[in-house]
Amino acid sequence: MKLSALDISIIIAYLVAVIVMGLVLKKRASKDKEAYMLGGKTLPWYMLGLSNASDMFDISGTMWMVSLAFVYGMKSLWIPWLWPVFNQIFMMMYLSVWLRRSNVTTGAEWIGTRFGITGKGVMASHTIVVVFALLSCLGFLAYGFVGLGKFVEIFIPFSIVSDYIPFAIPPEYVPHFYGIVFTAVAVFYAILGGMTSIVIGDVLKYVIMSIAAVVIAWIAMTNLNTQSLTVPAGWYTPFFSWELNDLDWTGMIDDVNAKIKSDGYSLFGIFFMMMVFKGILASLAGPAPNYDMQKVLSTKSPQEAAKMSGFVSIVLLPVRYAMIMGFTVLALLHFDQLDLRSATGPAGQGIDFEKILPSAILQFVPAGLMGLLLAGLLAAFMGTFAGTLNAAQAYIVNDIYLKYVETKASNSRIATMNYSSGLLVAVVGVLMGFFAKDVNSILQWIVSALYGGYVAANVLKWHWWRFNASGFFWGMLAGIVPALILPSVFSETLELYYFPLLFGLSLAGCMAGSLLTPATDESTLKAFYKTVRPWGFWGPIHAKVVADDPTFEANENFRLDMFNVVVGIIAQCCLTMLPMYLVVKMYSELAITVALLAVCVGILKRTWWDKLPTDAAEVHRQRVLAH
């Protein structure tokens, strides 16, 4: 099936709409720095939550997750813990509240609230977090760019457009050409409209993707009425043992066994434990300085920040996994009809599993719906790209230009810098995409290697009073530098498996840097502790705060927060499994999952929702602190 005139019209209409939106919102976004980067902190939490969920509903990630569901079935529930996906639960329960109370514009600006604004250590820590943020953002831009190129090439063969291009493009760079074209549109509306443009575009995208997901799931379920899946017995259960012995594809699709081996997931028990170890630490560290953090900082209040983070899982997982499982079922039922062979597949196999999603769309989605779905997936790429681009712009303009170059720049000058920095970041991100091998390789580097250098310093910054700016700098440096080197040293090793080494090096840098230099200024620590109210090892600072204000109460919610995190992760798993069981018609398992989800929701209503800080209480507390 090829693109019809209706499909092409729908795609063009969407692209025109987002360009017009950028132009319309340009004036509002250029009013001042906060209006551009954070939407003026006036956007409703549910819109920001939809936007955040929509940013996570990207082409590259969806392609990867469809390939996981195809190979691992219900066990694919666990593999996205590499991110880790459950960091949203930690955010929801308490970290979004802590982060929003700081009332800053970017993660690098947050450094000033924790370590002060003067001194060599502060400047070094500020610099290293900007470097990490830009590396992270550029990595995600390249990740999205790679997925987009592979995706579009299947739908628009270059032979159709080559006659209209005044220059020759080698076949291996055709995906990059398509990536550049659609990246240009994303850059246009993101740079002009800022955060408000991005959020509205994301909400539109979410509506499109939800419609498409429901239809795809329905088509898959209809196909299952007359056919059955030919998969290993272990494909139907999320439970596992030390090894994936129940996922033997021999005699079905033999290449899948090679895929499991090349992924490095065969010893699944060890892989799972490593994911949990790394995931808990990464979640305790709080959000990385990307679009997720920017959405939290854009909310109206700490209470709305928590609601926004909780809303993300609710609106993202059922819809996304309905689409993922729908395409997985269609691909398994009609595998012989899909063109997945690739002499240069991701791991040298005969099948390029990242082509399952676009090939299934081309084969099974009817005209009209295909245009809507492609518009949504292109919007998914552009939304993720735009959100990441906005985060990178915020760091360049707010934390480099306004801090070191022109501290009193006019609004018009800031707007000019926003535009130029956005173009620069987009160009560099695209260039990095030219050197990425495939979607999975760059994803593994971001979530396992690069974030390995991020975790230790960012856990300690919340929970240990003696941790200072020098410790932050040396901890981050001791993690980031090896993260850039080790992938080439251990080229045959899954990045996750040397996360403990990265974490250990970073932790050693944190401890040495902190204990060999003076503690952070007492007034800064007291102000941070009173404002954010974290739990952890803050005893000496708590004593000094209480000496000044005997009415101050410490945060005693550690056990409650951790209980809520456990319940929340169970609920998140249920939200993921619901559409998976529904699409493959496992109704008994579906009923159990619904019942378990209902129990979790009832518990969290009493232990989390009813105990969120009220906006009135936060306003009163801020006034007290100001005096």
XYZ file of C-alpha atoms in Angstrom:
627
model
C 0.000 0.000 0.000
C 1.324 3.435 -0.914
C 0.437 6.883 0.339
C -2.809 8.119 -1.192
C -3.624 11.707 -2.106
C -5.750 11.891 1.068
C -2.834 10.713 3.231
C -0.478 13.257 1.692
C -3.072 16.028 2.149
C -3.464 15.208 5.858
C 0.298 15.270 6.407
C 0.717 18.578 4.568
C -2.216 20.098 6.487
C -0.569 19.171 9.796
C 2.806 20.599 8.792
C 1.179 23.858 7.672
C -0.791 24.042 10.937
C 2.276 23.816 13.172
C 4.126 26.402 11.083
C 1.186 28.809 11.382
C 1.007 28.135 15.121
C 4.652 29.116 15.518
C 4.042 32.369 13.675
C 0.903 33.178 15.686
C 2.573 32.550 19.057
C 5.826 34.307 18.172
C 4.788 37.632 19.747
C 3.660 36.077 23.020
C 6.807 33.944 23.326
C 9.151 36.867 22.720
C 7.671 38.955 25.559
C 10.372 37.864 28.034
C 12.658 34.988 29.023
C 10.112 33.195 31.207
C 7.372 33.451 28.585
C 9.639 31.798 26.007
C 11.245 29.064 28.098
C 8.409 28.222 30.525
C 5.250 29.569 28.885
C 5.067 32.266 31.564
C 4.234 29.560 34.164
C 0.572 30.002 33.254
C -0.135 26.714 31.457
C -2.532 24.237 33.189
C -0.912 21.120 34.686
C -3.012 18.739 32.580
C -1.886 20.434 29.367
C 1.732 20.226 30.480
C 1.167 16.566 31.419
C -0.301 15.807 27.990
C 2.605 17.656 26.415
C 5.169 15.752 28.469
C 3.514 12.430 27.629
C 3.350 13.458 23.998
C 7.083 14.259 23.975
C 7.742 10.713 25.191
C 5.538 9.293 22.408
C 8.248 9.642 19.781
C 8.987 7.774 16.552
C 12.364 6.376 17.586
C 11.156 5.123 20.956
C 7.979 3.647 19.459
C 9.969 1.829 16.760
C 12.236 0.417 19.453
C 9.344 -0.624 21.712
C 7.470 -2.350 18.860
C 10.615 -4.354 18.137
C 10.827 -5.248 21.864
C 7.202 -6.377 22.011
C 7.678 -8.444 18.843
C 10.696 -10.269 20.290
C 9.965 -10.425 24.034
C 6.173 -10.210 24.182
C 4.822 -9.427 27.648
C 8.364 -9.427 29.042
C 8.957 -6.228 27.063
C 7.163 -4.558 29.975
C 10.461 -4.482 31.857
C 13.026 -3.379 29.271
C 11.985 0.335 29.202
C 13.059 0.377 32.853
C 16.413 1.182 31.227
C 15.218 4.817 31.029
C 13.914 4.185 33.770
C 10.220 4.747 32.999
C 9.374 4.588 36.711
C 11.303 7.812 37.350
C 7.945 9.489 36.668
C 6.614 7.811 39.828
C 9.418 9.256 41.969
C 8.696 12.629 40.348
C 4.996 12.294 41.003
C 5.327 11.336 44.667
C 7.733 14.029 45.855
C 10.572 15.145 43.546
C 8.444 17.395 41.326
C 7.306 19.251 44.458
C 10.910 19.697 45.603
C 12.067 20.842 42.176
C 9.206 23.312 41.614
C 9.698 24.906 45.047
C 13.108 26.107 43.875
C 11.280 28.447 41.437
C 14.120 28.533 38.869
C 14.218 28.467 35.053
C 16.667 25.633 34.359
C 18.520 22.848 36.147
C 21.769 24.790 35.952
C 20.135 27.814 37.586
C 19.007 25.429 40.345
C 22.699 24.983 41.232
C 22.682 28.503 42.680
C 19.890 27.660 45.107
C 21.772 24.616 46.397
C 25.440 25.715 46.335
C 25.320 29.514 46.173
C 26.194 31.929 43.380
C 29.883 32.704 43.951
C 33.115 30.761 44.181
C 35.219 28.558 41.905
C 33.348 25.419 42.862
C 29.981 27.002 42.071
C 31.150 28.189 38.659
C 32.642 24.771 37.908
C 29.469 22.929 38.978
C 27.336 25.308 36.948
C 29.517 24.702 33.903
C 29.515 20.919 34.208
C 25.718 20.686 34.469
C 25.353 22.870 31.371
C 27.794 20.582 29.536
C 25.843 17.501 30.628
C 22.527 19.089 29.682
C 23.761 19.973 26.212
C 25.302 16.507 25.689
C 22.042 14.920 26.790
C 19.911 17.154 24.586
C 22.171 16.655 21.573
C 22.092 12.890 22.137
C 18.293 12.871 22.166
C 18.162 15.074 19.063
C 20.429 12.633 17.214
C 18.373 9.683 18.533
C 15.163 11.199 17.145
C 16.823 12.146 13.875
C 18.038 8.570 13.244
C 14.596 7.077 13.890
C 12.815 9.613 11.709
C 15.058 8.987 8.688
C 14.581 5.207 8.833
C 10.846 5.713 9.259
C 10.139 8.137 6.406
C 12.300 6.339 3.845
C 9.889 3.392 3.781
C 6.887 5.587 2.959
C 8.458 7.966 0.497
C 10.902 6.122 -1.782
C 13.550 8.535 -2.926
C 12.823 7.660 -6.568
C 9.564 9.613 -6.221
C 11.216 12.864 -5.151
C 14.645 12.583 -6.790
C 13.458 14.291 -9.977
C 12.560 17.378 -7.939
C 15.912 17.588 -6.116
C 18.619 19.584 -7.949
C 21.447 17.481 -6.508
C 22.334 13.810 -6.115
C 22.077 12.031 -2.747
C 23.883 8.710 -2.119
C 21.447 5.941 -1.066
C 22.959 5.616 2.420
C 22.153 9.290 3.117
C 18.549 9.304 1.913
C 17.215 8.848 5.508
C 19.345 11.812 6.593
C 17.854 13.935 3.814
C 14.326 13.210 5.016
C 15.412 13.839 8.594
C 16.723 17.281 7.687
C 13.484 18.233 5.887
C 11.189 17.430 8.813
C 13.668 18.694 11.382
C 13.531 22.078 9.651
C 9.762 22.276 10.260
C 10.184 21.307 13.929
C 12.928 23.897 14.380
C 10.748 26.581 12.823
C 7.730 26.312 15.101
C 9.737 25.482 18.229
C 12.108 28.424 17.885
C 9.379 30.930 17.059
C 6.699 29.879 19.545
C 8.762 28.686 22.509
C 7.209 26.547 25.262
C 3.600 27.613 24.578
C 3.872 26.604 20.929
C 5.432 23.286 21.905
C 2.728 22.452 24.465
C -0.195 23.266 22.146
C 1.434 21.305 19.328
C 1.957 18.370 21.684
C -1.691 18.325 22.783
C -2.790 18.277 19.118
C -0.361 15.435 18.467
C -1.670 13.444 21.435
C -5.234 13.620 20.131
C -4.109 12.372 16.707
C -2.056 9.541 18.188
C -4.877 8.437 20.509
C -7.307 8.080 17.608
C -4.741 6.143 15.579
C -3.833 3.884 18.527
C -7.436 2.853 19.150
C -7.979 2.041 15.460
C -4.729 0.040 15.171
C -5.562 -1.957 18.298
C -9.032 -2.676 16.910
C -7.627 -3.862 13.552
C -5.219 -6.193 15.379
C -7.978 -7.628 17.589
C -10.173 -8.193 14.536
C -7.346 -10.107 12.836
C -6.977 -12.296 15.923
C -10.612 -13.416 15.504
C -9.585 -15.580 12.549
C -5.883 -16.232 13.185
C -3.613 -17.086 16.099
C -0.104 -16.039 17.030
C 2.811 -18.405 16.513
C 5.117 -17.425 19.362
C 7.020 -19.197 22.179
C 5.086 -20.011 25.349
C 7.066 -17.472 27.377
C 5.951 -14.687 25.050
C 2.585 -14.500 26.855
C 3.880 -13.902 30.393
C 5.728 -10.972 31.951
C 7.339 -13.290 34.499
C 10.834 -14.623 33.926
C 13.649 -16.718 35.375
C 17.413 -16.193 35.250
C 17.523 -17.017 31.552
C 14.971 -16.612 28.761
C 14.626 -20.358 28.147
C 10.896 -19.994 27.497
C 11.550 -17.581 24.586
C 13.026 -20.008 22.054
C 12.019 -18.918 18.538
C 13.624 -21.906 16.803
C 11.416 -23.109 13.954
C 9.287 -19.948 14.108
C 11.509 -16.965 13.273
C 15.059 -18.148 13.895
C 16.573 -14.668 13.491
C 14.825 -13.583 16.695
C 17.124 -15.815 18.767
C 20.099 -13.952 17.291
C 18.392 -10.667 18.164
C 17.968 -11.693 21.831
C 21.622 -12.713 21.989
C 22.857 -9.483 20.381
C 20.703 -7.356 22.706
C 22.551 -8.843 25.667
C 19.314 -9.726 27.498
C 19.706 -13.538 27.523
C 20.681 -13.565 31.224
C 17.499 -11.680 31.969
C 17.634 -12.041 35.746
C 21.001 -10.270 35.969
C 19.879 -7.704 33.378
C 16.725 -6.995 35.417
C 18.640 -6.540 38.686
C 21.044 -4.150 36.992
C 18.098 -2.166 35.587
C 16.468 -1.894 39.011
C 19.747 -0.896 40.700
C 20.495 1.745 38.118
C 16.844 2.812 37.827
C 16.321 3.499 41.537
C 19.496 5.558 41.743
C 18.635 7.474 38.557
C 15.124 8.160 39.883
C 16.425 9.389 43.247
C 18.646 11.809 41.311
C 15.603 13.577 39.897
C 14.961 14.550 36.289
C 17.844 15.026 33.907
C 18.108 18.569 32.539
C 15.888 18.080 29.483
C 12.281 18.710 28.413
C 10.870 16.749 31.402
C 12.519 19.121 33.877
C 11.395 22.143 31.861
C 7.767 20.987 32.014
C 7.976 20.651 35.816
C 9.446 24.140 36.123
C 6.678 25.479 33.848
C 3.840 24.498 36.213
C 2.012 27.064 38.329
C 2.819 25.522 41.723
C 4.444 22.527 43.487
C 1.056 20.857 43.803
C 0.425 21.144 40.062
C 3.970 19.897 39.365
C 3.168 16.643 41.213
C -0.165 16.273 39.435
C 1.469 16.877 36.084
C 4.073 14.140 36.637
C 1.397 11.680 37.748
C -0.803 12.505 34.773
C 1.985 11.574 32.334
C 1.781 7.825 33.006
C -2.026 7.831 32.935
C -2.339 9.437 29.520
C 0.775 7.942 27.911
C 0.987 4.237 28.717
C -2.477 2.869 27.775
C -2.562 4.731 24.461
C 1.047 4.066 23.496
C 0.950 0.372 24.337
C -2.375 -0.115 22.558
C -0.608 1.074 19.395
C 2.589 -0.866 20.122
C 0.753 -4.127 20.782
C -1.558 -3.601 17.803
C 1.350 -3.279 15.395
C 3.182 -6.156 17.104
C 0.234 -8.513 16.626
C -0.212 -7.492 12.980
C 3.509 -7.958 12.316
C 3.513 -11.430 13.898
C 0.384 -12.556 12.044
C 1.629 -11.346 8.672
C 5.382 -11.524 9.107
C 5.971 -12.973 5.634
C 4.347 -9.911 4.055
C 6.735 -7.457 5.704
C 9.988 -6.395 4.098
C 12.330 -6.465 7.083
C 15.459 -7.893 5.509
C 18.547 -5.716 5.822
C 22.122 -6.581 5.005
C 23.193 -3.876 7.440
C 20.763 -4.562 10.307
C 21.474 -3.146 13.791
C 23.405 -6.186 14.956
C 24.311 -7.724 11.624
C 21.243 -9.995 11.573
C 19.198 -10.649 8.470
C 16.265 -8.738 9.958
C 16.216 -5.057 10.858
C 13.719 -5.156 13.724
C 13.492 -1.381 13.856
C 11.671 -1.545 10.496
C 8.720 -3.480 11.965
C 6.689 -0.378 12.816
C 6.932 1.470 9.469
C 6.573 -1.761 7.484
C 3.442 -2.729 9.425
C 1.929 0.721 8.883
C 2.563 0.496 5.159
C 1.070 -2.982 4.954
C -1.969 -2.857 7.227
C -3.202 0.708 7.818
C -5.976 1.890 5.455
C -5.837 5.100 3.410
C -6.846 8.206 5.343
C -5.953 6.624 8.681
C -2.413 6.153 7.355
C -2.153 9.876 6.717
C -3.489 10.629 10.198
C -1.110 8.142 11.800
C 1.900 9.390 9.851
C 1.005 12.975 10.736
C 0.859 11.915 14.389
C 4.174 10.059 14.273
C 5.864 12.921 12.446
C 4.363 15.198 15.061
C 5.769 12.841 17.699
C 9.240 13.316 16.295
C 8.838 17.067 15.943
C 7.345 17.443 19.415
C 10.169 15.512 21.071
C 12.726 17.348 18.972
C 11.126 20.708 19.782
C 10.887 20.006 23.528
C 14.516 18.907 23.682
C 15.550 21.885 21.587
C 13.716 24.241 23.960
C 15.595 22.740 26.926
C 18.960 23.161 25.178
C 18.098 26.768 24.272
C 17.236 27.487 27.902
C 20.678 26.350 29.036
C 22.574 28.256 26.357
C 20.666 31.516 26.789
C 19.930 31.489 30.520
C 23.018 29.731 31.843
C 25.718 30.846 29.426
C 24.731 34.034 27.604
C 22.810 35.846 30.363
C 25.203 34.658 33.066
C 28.567 35.315 31.440
C 28.116 37.430 28.308
C 25.351 40.023 28.689
C 23.695 39.937 32.098
C 21.270 42.784 31.362
C 20.246 41.923 27.814
C 16.999 43.384 26.499
C 14.017 41.195 25.665
C 14.655 41.686 21.941
C 18.275 40.631 22.410
C 17.191 37.558 24.383
C 14.743 36.658 21.614
C 17.524 36.910 19.022
C 19.746 34.661 21.131
C 16.910 32.148 21.524
C 16.548 31.917 17.745
C 20.268 31.670 16.975
C 21.013 29.169 19.763
C 18.090 27.018 18.607
C 19.479 26.877 15.083
C 22.952 26.035 16.373
C 21.722 23.195 18.595
C 19.544 21.770 15.807
C 22.440 21.736 13.345
C 24.810 20.029 15.797
C 22.149 17.471 16.783
C 21.553 16.613 13.127
C 25.296 16.261 12.497
C 25.533 13.836 15.437
C 22.714 11.844 13.841
C 24.925 11.216 10.818
C 27.366 9.265 13.007
C 24.837 7.196 14.983
C 24.669 3.499 14.045
C 21.010 2.907 14.911
C 18.260 3.891 17.344
C 19.125 1.283 19.980
C 22.849 2.095 20.079
C 22.390 5.795 20.814
C 19.561 5.061 23.268
C 21.790 2.672 25.224
C 24.575 5.264 25.352
C 22.258 8.004 26.653
C 20.402 6.033 29.334
C 23.225 3.781 30.529
C 26.593 5.404 29.856
C 25.960 9.155 29.889
C 23.425 8.980 32.732
C 25.867 6.781 34.662
C 27.966 9.884 35.164
C 24.938 11.928 36.224
C 23.438 9.798 38.967
C 25.776 9.949 41.999
C 26.130 13.740 42.143
C 22.435 14.311 41.631
C 21.351 11.883 44.330
C 23.660 13.501 46.875
C 22.594 17.046 46.027
C 19.103 16.377 47.421
C 19.957 14.218 50.396
C 23.334 15.130 51.983
C 24.008 18.544 53.487
C 27.833 18.237 53.299
C 27.794 17.701 49.519
C 29.100 20.924 47.935
C 29.707 22.506 44.531
C 33.221 21.076 44.201
C 31.892 17.602 44.931
C 29.210 18.116 42.295
C 31.756 19.201 39.686
C 34.279 16.421 40.323
C 31.543 13.800 40.626
C 29.965 14.782 37.322
C 33.353 15.065 35.608
C 34.475 11.673 36.942
C 31.323 10.169 35.460
C 30.919 12.017 32.157
C 34.499 11.590 30.893
C 34.484 7.780 31.316
C 30.983 7.712 29.783
C 32.480 9.222 26.624
C 35.435 6.788 26.605
C 34.175 3.408 27.878
C 31.794 2.630 24.962
C 34.816 2.371 22.687
C 36.855 0.396 25.245
C 34.041 -2.119 25.924
C 32.557 -2.039 22.450
C 31.028 -5.538 22.770
C 29.537 -4.943 26.229
C 26.036 -3.639 26.933
C 26.413 -0.170 28.439
C 24.179 -1.082 31.372
C 26.725 -3.630 32.618
C 29.440 -1.065 33.271
C 27.050 1.381 34.933
C 28.379 0.318 38.394
C 31.886 1.295 37.295
C 30.684 4.706 36.110
C 28.659 5.168 39.293
C 31.639 4.182 41.487
C 33.996 6.582 39.722
C 31.459 9.382 39.965
C 30.734 8.678 43.646
C 34.454 8.745 44.441
C 34.723 12.131 42.734
C 31.727 13.397 44.711
C 33.126 12.336 48.082
C 36.669 13.538 47.442
C 35.551 16.850 45.987
C 33.214 17.529 48.921
C 35.370 16.409 51.848
C 38.582 18.049 50.601
C 36.938 21.476 50.257
C 34.928 23.677 52.664
C 31.204 23.106 53.102
C 28.662 25.251 51.308
C 27.882 28.595 52.943
C 25.558 28.044 55.894
C 23.027 30.682 54.842
C 22.658 29.035 51.401
C 22.115 25.610 52.945
C 19.549 26.933 55.403
C 17.654 28.769 52.682
C 17.615 25.677 50.458
C 16.552 23.379 53.285
C 13.723 25.679 54.366
C 12.489 26.238 50.814
C 12.692 22.718 49.357
C 12.261 20.736 52.598
C 13.995 17.521 51.461
C 14.398 14.454 53.634
C 17.802 12.830 54.017
C 20.988 13.582 55.939
C 20.347 17.217 56.908
C 20.721 16.982 60.708
C 23.225 19.821 61.321
C 21.337 22.214 59.033
C 17.985 21.254 60.538
C 19.324 22.105 64.000
C 20.430 25.557 62.851
C 17.111 26.233 61.095
C 15.129 25.218 64.190
C 17.352 27.442 66.330
C 16.256 30.390 64.174
C 12.645 29.247 63.798
C 11.387 26.803 66.475
C 8.130 26.285 64.519
C 9.941 24.722 61.551
C 9.183 21.022 61.078
C 11.431 18.525 59.289
C 10.134 16.485 56.365
C 9.302 13.115 57.946
C 7.708 11.632 54.813
C 10.532 9.326 53.680
C 8.692 6.091 54.512
C 5.398 7.361 53.114
C 7.052 8.589 49.923
C 8.813 5.243 49.391
C 5.595 3.335 50.087
C 3.809 5.487 47.533
C 6.624 4.913 45.038
C 6.211 1.124 45.324
C 2.438 1.344 44.923
C 2.852 3.799 42.063
C 5.258 1.526 40.179
C 2.807 -1.372 40.511
C 0.041 0.886 39.169
C 2.303 2.002 36.303
C 2.978 -1.633 35.364
C -0.769 -2.271 35.394
C -1.371 0.688 33.070
C 1.184 -0.829 30.694
C -0.212 -4.367 30.813
C -3.865 -3.337 30.376
C -3.691 -2.620 26.623
C -1.247 -5.502 26.061
C -3.631 -8.050 27.572
C -6.619 -6.406 25.882
C -5.184 -6.498 22.365
C -4.128 -10.175 22.588
C -7.464 -11.024 24.272
C -6.078 -12.424 27.525
C -9.211 -11.451 29.423
C -8.575 -13.310 32.698
C -5.204 -11.617 33.098
C -6.826 -8.331 32.090
C -9.440 -8.630 34.861
C -6.755 -9.306 37.491
C -4.745 -6.316 36.242
C -7.790 -4.016 36.414
C -8.531 -5.143 39.976
C -4.915 -4.594 41.057
C -4.899 -1.142 39.447
C -8.110 -0.215 41.276
C -6.546 -1.192 44.624
C -3.454 0.912 43.872
C -5.561 3.926 42.877
C -7.589 3.654 46.089
C -4.438 3.536 48.217
C -2.779 6.479 46.435
C -5.937 8.590 46.758
C -5.475 8.482 50.546
C -1.688 8.391 50.847
C -0.676 10.762 48.028
C -3.456 12.843 46.428
C -5.108 13.871 49.700
C -1.714 14.823 51.166
C -0.421 17.027 48.326
C 0.675 20.502 49.475
C -2.119 22.969 48.838
C -1.372 26.049 46.778
C -2.538 28.293 49.637
C -0.145 26.593 52.047
C 2.742 27.002 49.601
C 1.992 30.704 49.113
C 1.925 31.209 52.902
C 5.177 29.285 53.323
C 6.923 31.344 50.649
C 5.798 34.564 52.366
C 7.152 33.331 55.692
C 10.479 32.460 54.072
C 10.636 35.861 52.390
C 10.409 37.547 55.783
